[in-house]
Amino acid sequence: MPLAVKNLVAYSKAMKAVDPTVKIGAVLTTPGGWPDKERAPGDTADWNNTVLSIAGSSIDFVIVHWYPGGTTTADLLNTPSRIAGTTSELRSLIAKYAGSRAASVEIAVTETDGVGSPALTSQAAALFAPDTYMTWLEQGATHVDWWNLHNGTDQAPTTVNGQTDYQDGGILSAGTCAGGKCQPPRDTTFPTYWGIRSLTALAKPGDTIVKSSSGNSSVTVHAVRNSTGGLNVMLTNKSPQNAAQVSLSYAGFTPAAGAVTTVSYAKGGTALTTAKRGTAVAQTLPPYSITTLQMKPASGTAIADKPTPAATPTAPTPVVSSSGTIGTRAQGGIGAPVGQATPSSTSGDLASTGASNAVVTYSAFGGLLVIVAGGVLVLRGRRRRGLHGK
């Protein structure tokens, strides 16, 4: 294996001799997942330490795959909470071997989906998708790539939380059959498509990721300050049975009074639904749903409330709510512009984007959300691969 890594160093040198701006990356094993910490015969260290000890000064980004899996759908939906720890371990490895260049070495998550869990196309996977995208971006990843556009499967469909799951890593139906049962016609959208597309309601080019936190383990939250001074907040209710009564509070942002525009995707939906519903401080989230609030600032507050990036964000104080009320805080404060990642550090379970000089932009492509980072599309269509992620 060291020979292969030495070849990577030579390749990087040759490529940069032609174009000094080209970026070269190396594949790492995901910390905590197989085959992390395993040593190949003849190697004196595991894969990550071997690769980085040789190529750490020659690469511009590292590649990891995020297939956290889970025995249950609840397990899958809790996996984004592990991303901060995974990122921290990757950053420690990079710092160990990349020296003064460590802060500029990017993290690219070039594959992720729900494989290894019960849900690949059903609603739990749809909820997992945007939470995973946003959590990685908040932790400083410059790419998040979903596996896959079309995939297909040799596994028969299953029933997950009362919904057919086609056990397919694609977000669009391949129109294939397995176990005597067939998928919908080719290009039919699976719930995962709508989960990813929900991100288009949250962020646009020029927007800023800001800190947010939830006081309830069944509700996740992500927030983005838009270029006109408004605030978009994505709330995901991970309970398959129960609606969530949510109260929200804000620091550094005063929302306009009255009903707010919501863009939502609920179990069984075939499109995103836009409506005027609830207020900026109180929302009812349907079971197993994604709801994005699109809020305007109160009159006269847009300039005063405009967020100012800072090097070291501090964690917000948890919301204190009345008994039985879920507390959720969406902070209109420190973050990194969507379209220009800003170096910053993390604080506790919350984080603005990590140290990186890469460009991260959001755009629409064929009606589906695509995130472009350094010129690379994150949602890729590739041929089916059997037993992917196993």
Coordinates of C-alpha atoms in Angstrom, one line a residue:
M1 CA 0.0 0.0 0.0
P2 CA 2.8 2.6 0.6
L3 CA 3.7 2.3 -3.1
A4 CA 0.2 3.3 -4.0
V5 CA 0.3 6.3 -1.7
K6 CA 3.7 7.3 -3.1
N7 CA 2.2 7.2 -6.6
L8 CA -0.5 9.6 -5.3
V9 CA 2.2 12.0 -4.2
A10 CA 3.9 11.8 -7.6
Y11 CA 0.5 12.2 -9.4
S12 CA -0.2 15.3 -7.3
K13 CA 3.1 16.8 -8.1
A14 CA 2.7 16.2 -11.8
M15 CA -0.9 17.6 -11.9
K16 CA 0.1 20.7 -10.0
A17 CA 3.0 21.3 -12.4
V18 CA 0.4 21.7 -15.1
D19 CA -2.2 23.5 -13.1
P20 CA -1.2 24.7 -9.6
T21 CA -4.9 25.3 -8.7
V22 CA -6.0 21.7 -9.2
K23 CA -7.1 19.9 -6.1
I24 CA -6.0 16.4 -5.3
G25 CA -7.6 14.2 -2.6
A26 CA -7.0 10.9 -0.8
V27 CA -9.5 8.4 0.3
L28 CA -9.6 7.7 4.0
T29 CA -11.6 5.2 6.1
T30 CA -14.4 6.8 8.1
P31 CA -13.4 7.0 11.8
G32 CA -15.4 4.4 13.8
G33 CA -16.4 2.4 10.7
W34 CA -14.9 -0.7 9.1
P35 CA -12.1 -1.0 8.2
D36 CA -10.9 1.9 10.4
K37 CA -7.9 1.0 12.6
E38 CA -7.3 -2.2 10.6
R39 CA -3.8 -2.9 9.4
A40 CA -3.1 -4.5 6.1
P41 CA -0.4 -7.3 6.0
G42 CA 3.0 -5.7 5.9
D43 CA 1.8 -2.2 7.0
T44 CA 3.1 -0.8 10.3
A45 CA 0.0 1.5 10.8
D46 CA -3.6 1.6 9.8
W47 CA -4.8 3.0 6.5
N48 CA -5.5 6.6 7.6
N49 CA -2.2 7.0 9.4
T50 CA -0.3 5.3 6.5
V51 CA -1.9 7.5 3.8
L52 CA -1.5 10.8 5.7
S53 CA 2.0 10.1 6.9
I54 CA 3.1 9.8 3.2
A55 CA 0.7 12.1 1.4
G56 CA -0.5 14.6 4.0
S57 CA 1.6 17.4 2.6
S58 CA 0.6 16.7 -1.0
I59 CA -3.2 16.6 -0.8
D60 CA -5.9 19.3 -0.7
F61 CA -8.8 17.2 0.6
V62 CA -9.6 13.9 2.2
I63 CA -12.5 11.6 1.1
V64 CA -14.8 9.7 3.5
H65 CA -18.0 7.7 3.0
W66 CA -20.8 8.1 5.5
Y67 CA -22.9 5.0 5.8
P68 CA -23.9 5.0 9.5
G69 CA -26.7 2.5 9.1
G70 CA -28.6 1.3 12.2
T71 CA -30.7 -1.6 13.4
T72 CA -33.8 0.6 13.5
T73 CA -35.0 3.7 11.7
A74 CA -34.6 5.6 15.0
D75 CA -31.0 4.5 15.0
L76 CA -30.5 5.9 11.5
L77 CA -32.2 9.2 12.4
N78 CA -29.9 9.7 15.4
T79 CA -26.6 9.1 13.4
P80 CA -26.1 12.8 12.5
S81 CA -25.2 13.4 16.1
R82 CA -22.0 11.4 15.5
I83 CA -20.8 13.6 12.7
A84 CA -19.2 16.2 15.0
G85 CA -17.0 13.5 16.6
T86 CA -16.1 12.0 13.2
T87 CA -15.1 15.4 11.9
S88 CA -13.0 16.1 15.0
E89 CA -11.1 12.8 14.6
L90 CA -10.5 13.5 10.9
R91 CA -9.3 17.0 11.8
S92 CA -6.9 15.6 14.4
L93 CA -5.4 13.2 11.8
I94 CA -5.0 16.0 9.2
A95 CA -3.4 18.3 11.8
K96 CA -1.0 15.5 12.7
Y97 CA 0.4 15.1 9.2
A98 CA -0.5 18.2 7.2
G99 CA 1.3 20.7 9.4
S100 CA 0.7 24.3 8.5
R101 CA -1.5 23.3 5.7
A102 CA -4.0 21.4 7.9
A103 CA -6.6 24.2 8.0
S104 CA -6.8 24.3 4.3
V105 CA -7.3 20.5 3.8
E106 CA -10.9 19.9 3.0
I107 CA -13.2 17.1 4.0
A108 CA -15.4 15.6 1.2
V109 CA -18.2 13.2 2.0
T110 CA -18.4 11.6 -1.5
E111 CA -21.0 8.9 -0.6
T112 CA -23.8 8.7 1.9
D113 CA -27.3 7.1 2.2
G114 CA -29.3 4.9 4.5
V115 CA -27.7 1.5 3.5
G116 CA -27.2 -0.7 6.5
S117 CA -30.5 0.5 8.1
P118 CA -34.1 -0.6 7.4
A119 CA -34.8 2.5 5.4
L120 CA -33.4 3.4 2.0
T121 CA -36.3 4.9 0.1
S122 CA -39.0 5.4 2.7
Q123 CA -39.7 8.4 5.0
A124 CA -37.0 7.7 7.6
A125 CA -34.4 8.0 4.8
A126 CA -36.0 11.2 3.6
L127 CA -35.6 12.7 7.1
F128 CA -32.1 11.4 7.4
A129 CA -31.0 13.0 4.1
P130 CA -31.3 16.8 4.8
D131 CA -30.2 16.4 8.5
T132 CA -27.1 14.6 7.2
Y133 CA -26.3 17.2 4.5
M134 CA -26.7 20.1 6.8
T135 CA -24.8 18.6 9.8
W136 CA -21.8 17.8 7.6
L137 CA -21.8 21.2 6.0
E138 CA -22.1 22.8 9.5
Q139 CA -19.0 20.8 10.5
G140 CA -17.1 22.1 7.5
A141 CA -17.4 19.5 4.8
T142 CA -17.2 20.9 1.3
H143 CA -19.0 18.1 -0.5
V144 CA -21.9 15.9 0.5
D145 CA -22.7 13.3 -2.2
W146 CA -25.8 11.1 -2.1
W147 CA -25.6 7.6 -3.4
N148 CA -27.4 7.6 -5.9
L149 CA -29.6 9.1 -8.6
H150 CA -30.6 5.8 -10.1
N151 CA -29.4 2.6 -8.5
G152 CA -31.6 -0.5 -8.6
T153 CA -31.5 -3.4 -6.3
D154 CA -31.7 -7.2 -6.1
Q155 CA -33.5 -7.0 -2.7
A156 CA -37.3 -7.4 -2.5
P157 CA -39.3 -4.5 -1.1
T158 CA -40.0 -4.3 2.6
T159 CA -42.5 -2.5 4.7
V160 CA -41.0 0.2 7.0
N161 CA -43.3 2.1 9.4
G162 CA -46.3 1.3 7.2
Q163 CA -44.6 2.4 4.0
T164 CA -43.1 0.4 1.1
D165 CA -39.3 0.6 1.1
Y166 CA -37.7 -0.5 -2.2
Q167 CA -34.3 -1.2 -0.6
D168 CA -32.8 1.0 -3.4
G169 CA -30.0 3.5 -2.9
G170 CA -31.4 5.7 -5.7
I171 CA -33.6 8.7 -5.1
L172 CA -35.4 8.0 -8.4
S173 CA -36.9 4.7 -9.3
A174 CA -34.9 2.5 -11.6
G175 CA -38.1 0.7 -12.6
T176 CA -36.7 -2.7 -11.9
C177 CA -38.1 -5.8 -10.2
A178 CA -36.8 -8.0 -7.3
G179 CA -38.4 -10.8 -5.4
G180 CA -41.4 -10.8 -7.7
K181 CA -42.3 -7.2 -6.9
C182 CA -41.6 -4.2 -9.1
Q183 CA -40.7 -0.6 -8.4
P184 CA -42.8 2.3 -9.7
P185 CA -42.1 3.4 -13.3
R186 CA -38.5 4.6 -13.9
D187 CA -37.8 8.2 -12.6
T188 CA -40.7 8.1 -10.1
T189 CA -39.5 10.1 -7.1
F190 CA -38.8 8.3 -3.9
P191 CA -39.3 10.1 -0.5
T192 CA -35.5 10.6 -0.4
Y193 CA -35.7 12.8 -3.4
W194 CA -38.1 15.1 -1.5
G195 CA -36.0 15.0 1.6
I196 CA -33.0 16.3 -0.4
R197 CA -35.1 18.8 -2.3
S198 CA -36.4 20.2 0.9
L199 CA -33.0 21.9 1.2
T200 CA -33.9 24.2 -1.6
A201 CA -36.4 25.8 0.7
L202 CA -33.7 26.3 3.3
A203 CA -30.8 27.8 1.4
K204 CA -30.0 29.7 -1.7
P205 CA -26.6 31.1 -3.0
G206 CA -25.4 33.9 -0.8
D207 CA -27.2 32.7 2.3
T208 CA -25.4 32.1 5.6
I209 CA -25.5 29.0 7.8
V210 CA -26.1 30.0 11.4
K211 CA -26.1 28.1 14.7
S212 CA -29.2 26.4 15.9
S213 CA -30.0 23.9 18.6
S214 CA -33.0 21.8 19.7
G215 CA -34.1 21.0 23.3
N216 CA -35.8 17.8 22.2
S217 CA -34.2 14.7 20.8
S218 CA -37.2 14.0 18.5
V219 CA -36.8 17.4 16.7
T220 CA -33.7 18.5 14.7
V221 CA -33.1 22.0 13.6
H222 CA -30.9 23.8 11.0
A223 CA -31.0 27.5 10.2
V224 CA -29.8 29.7 7.4
R225 CA -29.8 33.5 7.2
N226 CA -30.8 34.6 3.7
S227 CA -29.2 37.5 1.8
T228 CA -32.2 39.8 2.3
G229 CA -32.0 39.5 6.1
G230 CA -34.6 36.8 6.6
L231 CA -34.2 33.6 8.5
N232 CA -35.0 30.1 7.3
V233 CA -35.3 27.3 9.8
M234 CA -35.7 23.6 9.0
L235 CA -37.4 21.5 11.6
T236 CA -37.6 17.7 11.4
N237 CA -39.9 15.7 13.5
K238 CA -38.4 12.2 13.8
S239 CA -41.4 10.6 15.6
P240 CA -43.3 8.3 13.3
Q241 CA -46.5 8.5 15.4
N242 CA -46.7 11.8 17.2
A243 CA -47.0 15.5 16.1
A244 CA -44.6 17.9 17.9
Q245 CA -45.7 21.1 19.4
V246 CA -42.7 23.3 19.0
S247 CA -41.9 26.7 20.5
L248 CA -39.0 28.7 19.1
S249 CA -36.9 31.5 20.4
Y250 CA -34.3 33.6 18.6
A251 CA -31.0 35.4 19.4
G252 CA -30.0 38.2 17.1
F253 CA -33.1 38.0 14.9
T254 CA -36.6 39.5 15.4
P255 CA -39.1 37.8 13.1
A256 CA -42.1 39.6 11.6
A257 CA -45.4 39.0 13.4
G258 CA -48.2 36.9 11.9
A259 CA -48.3 33.6 10.0
V260 CA -45.1 32.4 8.4
T261 CA -44.5 30.7 5.1
T262 CA -43.8 27.0 5.6
V263 CA -42.4 24.5 3.0
S264 CA -43.0 21.0 4.2
Y265 CA -42.8 17.3 3.3
A266 CA -44.8 14.7 5.2
K267 CA -45.0 11.0 5.1
G268 CA -46.9 9.9 1.9
G269 CA -46.3 13.2 0.2
T270 CA -45.6 13.4 -3.6
A271 CA -44.4 17.0 -3.5
L272 CA -43.3 19.8 -1.2
T273 CA -46.2 21.7 0.2
T274 CA -46.1 25.5 0.7
A275 CA -48.5 27.2 3.1
K276 CA -49.0 29.9 5.6
R277 CA -49.0 28.0 8.9
G278 CA -48.3 28.8 12.6
T279 CA -46.1 31.6 13.7
A280 CA -42.4 32.2 14.1
V281 CA -42.6 31.2 17.7
A282 CA -45.0 28.3 17.6
Q283 CA -45.4 25.4 15.1
T284 CA -47.1 22.0 15.0
L285 CA -44.9 19.5 13.2
P286 CA -46.7 16.5 11.7
P287 CA -45.3 13.0 12.5
Y288 CA -42.2 12.1 10.4
S289 CA -42.1 15.4 8.6
I290 CA -39.7 18.1 7.4
T291 CA -40.9 21.7 7.9
T292 CA -39.0 24.8 6.8
L293 CA -40.0 28.2 8.1
Q294 CA -39.2 31.1 5.8
M295 CA -39.3 34.2 8.0
K296 CA -38.9 37.9 7.3
P297 CA -37.4 40.2 9.8
A298 CA -39.6 42.6 11.7
S299 CA -39.8 46.0 10.2
G300 CA -36.7 48.1 10.9
T301 CA -34.6 45.3 12.3
A302 CA -32.9 43.8 9.1
I303 CA -29.7 45.9 9.3
A304 CA -29.3 45.7 13.1
D305 CA -29.8 41.9 13.0
K306 CA -27.5 41.1 10.1
P307 CA -25.1 38.4 11.4
T308 CA -21.4 39.2 11.8
P309 CA -19.0 36.2 11.4
A310 CA -16.6 35.6 14.2
A311 CA -13.7 33.2 14.6
T312 CA -15.0 31.4 17.7
P313 CA -18.8 31.0 18.1
T314 CA -20.2 30.3 21.5
A315 CA -22.9 27.8 22.2
P316 CA -26.3 29.3 22.9
T317 CA -28.0 28.8 26.2
P318 CA -30.6 26.0 26.0
V319 CA -34.2 27.2 25.7
V320 CA -36.2 27.0 28.9
S321 CA -39.7 26.1 28.0
S322 CA -42.9 25.4 29.9
S323 CA -43.5 21.8 30.8
G324 CA -44.4 19.5 27.9
T325 CA -43.3 22.1 25.3
I326 CA -40.4 21.4 23.0
G327 CA -37.8 24.1 23.1
T328 CA -35.9 25.0 19.9
R329 CA -33.5 27.9 19.4
A330 CA -32.6 29.2 16.0
Q331 CA -29.7 31.6 16.3
G332 CA -29.4 34.4 13.7
G333 CA -25.8 34.8 14.5
I334 CA -22.4 33.4 13.5
G335 CA -22.0 31.3 10.4
A336 CA -20.4 30.9 7.0
P337 CA -21.9 32.2 3.8
V338 CA -23.4 29.7 1.4
G339 CA -21.1 30.3 -1.5
Q340 CA -18.0 31.1 0.6
A341 CA -17.0 28.9 3.5
T342 CA -15.5 30.9 6.4
P343 CA -12.9 29.4 8.8
S344 CA -14.2 29.1 12.3
S345 CA -14.1 26.7 15.2
T346 CA -16.8 24.6 16.8
S347 CA -18.5 24.8 20.1
G348 CA -20.0 21.8 21.8
D349 CA -22.6 20.1 19.8
L350 CA -23.1 23.2 17.6
A351 CA -20.9 24.4 14.9
S352 CA -20.6 26.9 12.1
T353 CA -18.7 25.7 9.1
G354 CA -15.2 24.4 9.8
A355 CA -11.8 25.6 8.6
S356 CA -11.9 25.7 4.8
N357 CA -11.3 28.0 1.9
A358 CA -13.5 26.0 -0.4
V359 CA -16.6 27.4 -2.2
V360 CA -19.9 25.8 -1.3
T361 CA -22.9 26.9 -3.3
Y362 CA -26.5 25.7 -3.6
S363 CA -28.2 25.6 -6.9
A364 CA -31.1 23.8 -8.7
F365 CA -30.3 21.3 -11.3
G366 CA -33.1 19.6 -13.2
G367 CA -35.6 20.4 -10.4
L368 CA -33.4 18.6 -7.8
L369 CA -31.2 20.2 -5.2
V370 CA -27.5 20.1 -6.1
I371 CA -24.8 21.4 -3.9
V372 CA -21.7 22.5 -5.8
A373 CA -18.4 22.6 -3.9
G374 CA -15.3 23.6 -5.6
G375 CA -17.0 22.9 -9.0
V376 CA -18.0 19.3 -8.1
L377 CA -21.7 18.3 -8.1
V378 CA -22.6 16.4 -5.0
L379 CA -25.5 14.4 -6.4
R380 CA -24.1 12.0 -8.9
G381 CA -25.8 9.5 -11.1
R382 CA -23.7 6.3 -11.3
R383 CA -24.2 2.7 -12.3
R384 CA -25.7 0.3 -9.8
R385 CA -23.3 -1.4 -7.6
G386 CA -24.2 -4.6 -5.9
L387 CA -24.2 -4.8 -2.1
H388 CA -23.0 -1.2 -2.0
G389 CA -21.6 -0.1 1.4
K390 CA -21.3 -3.7 2.6

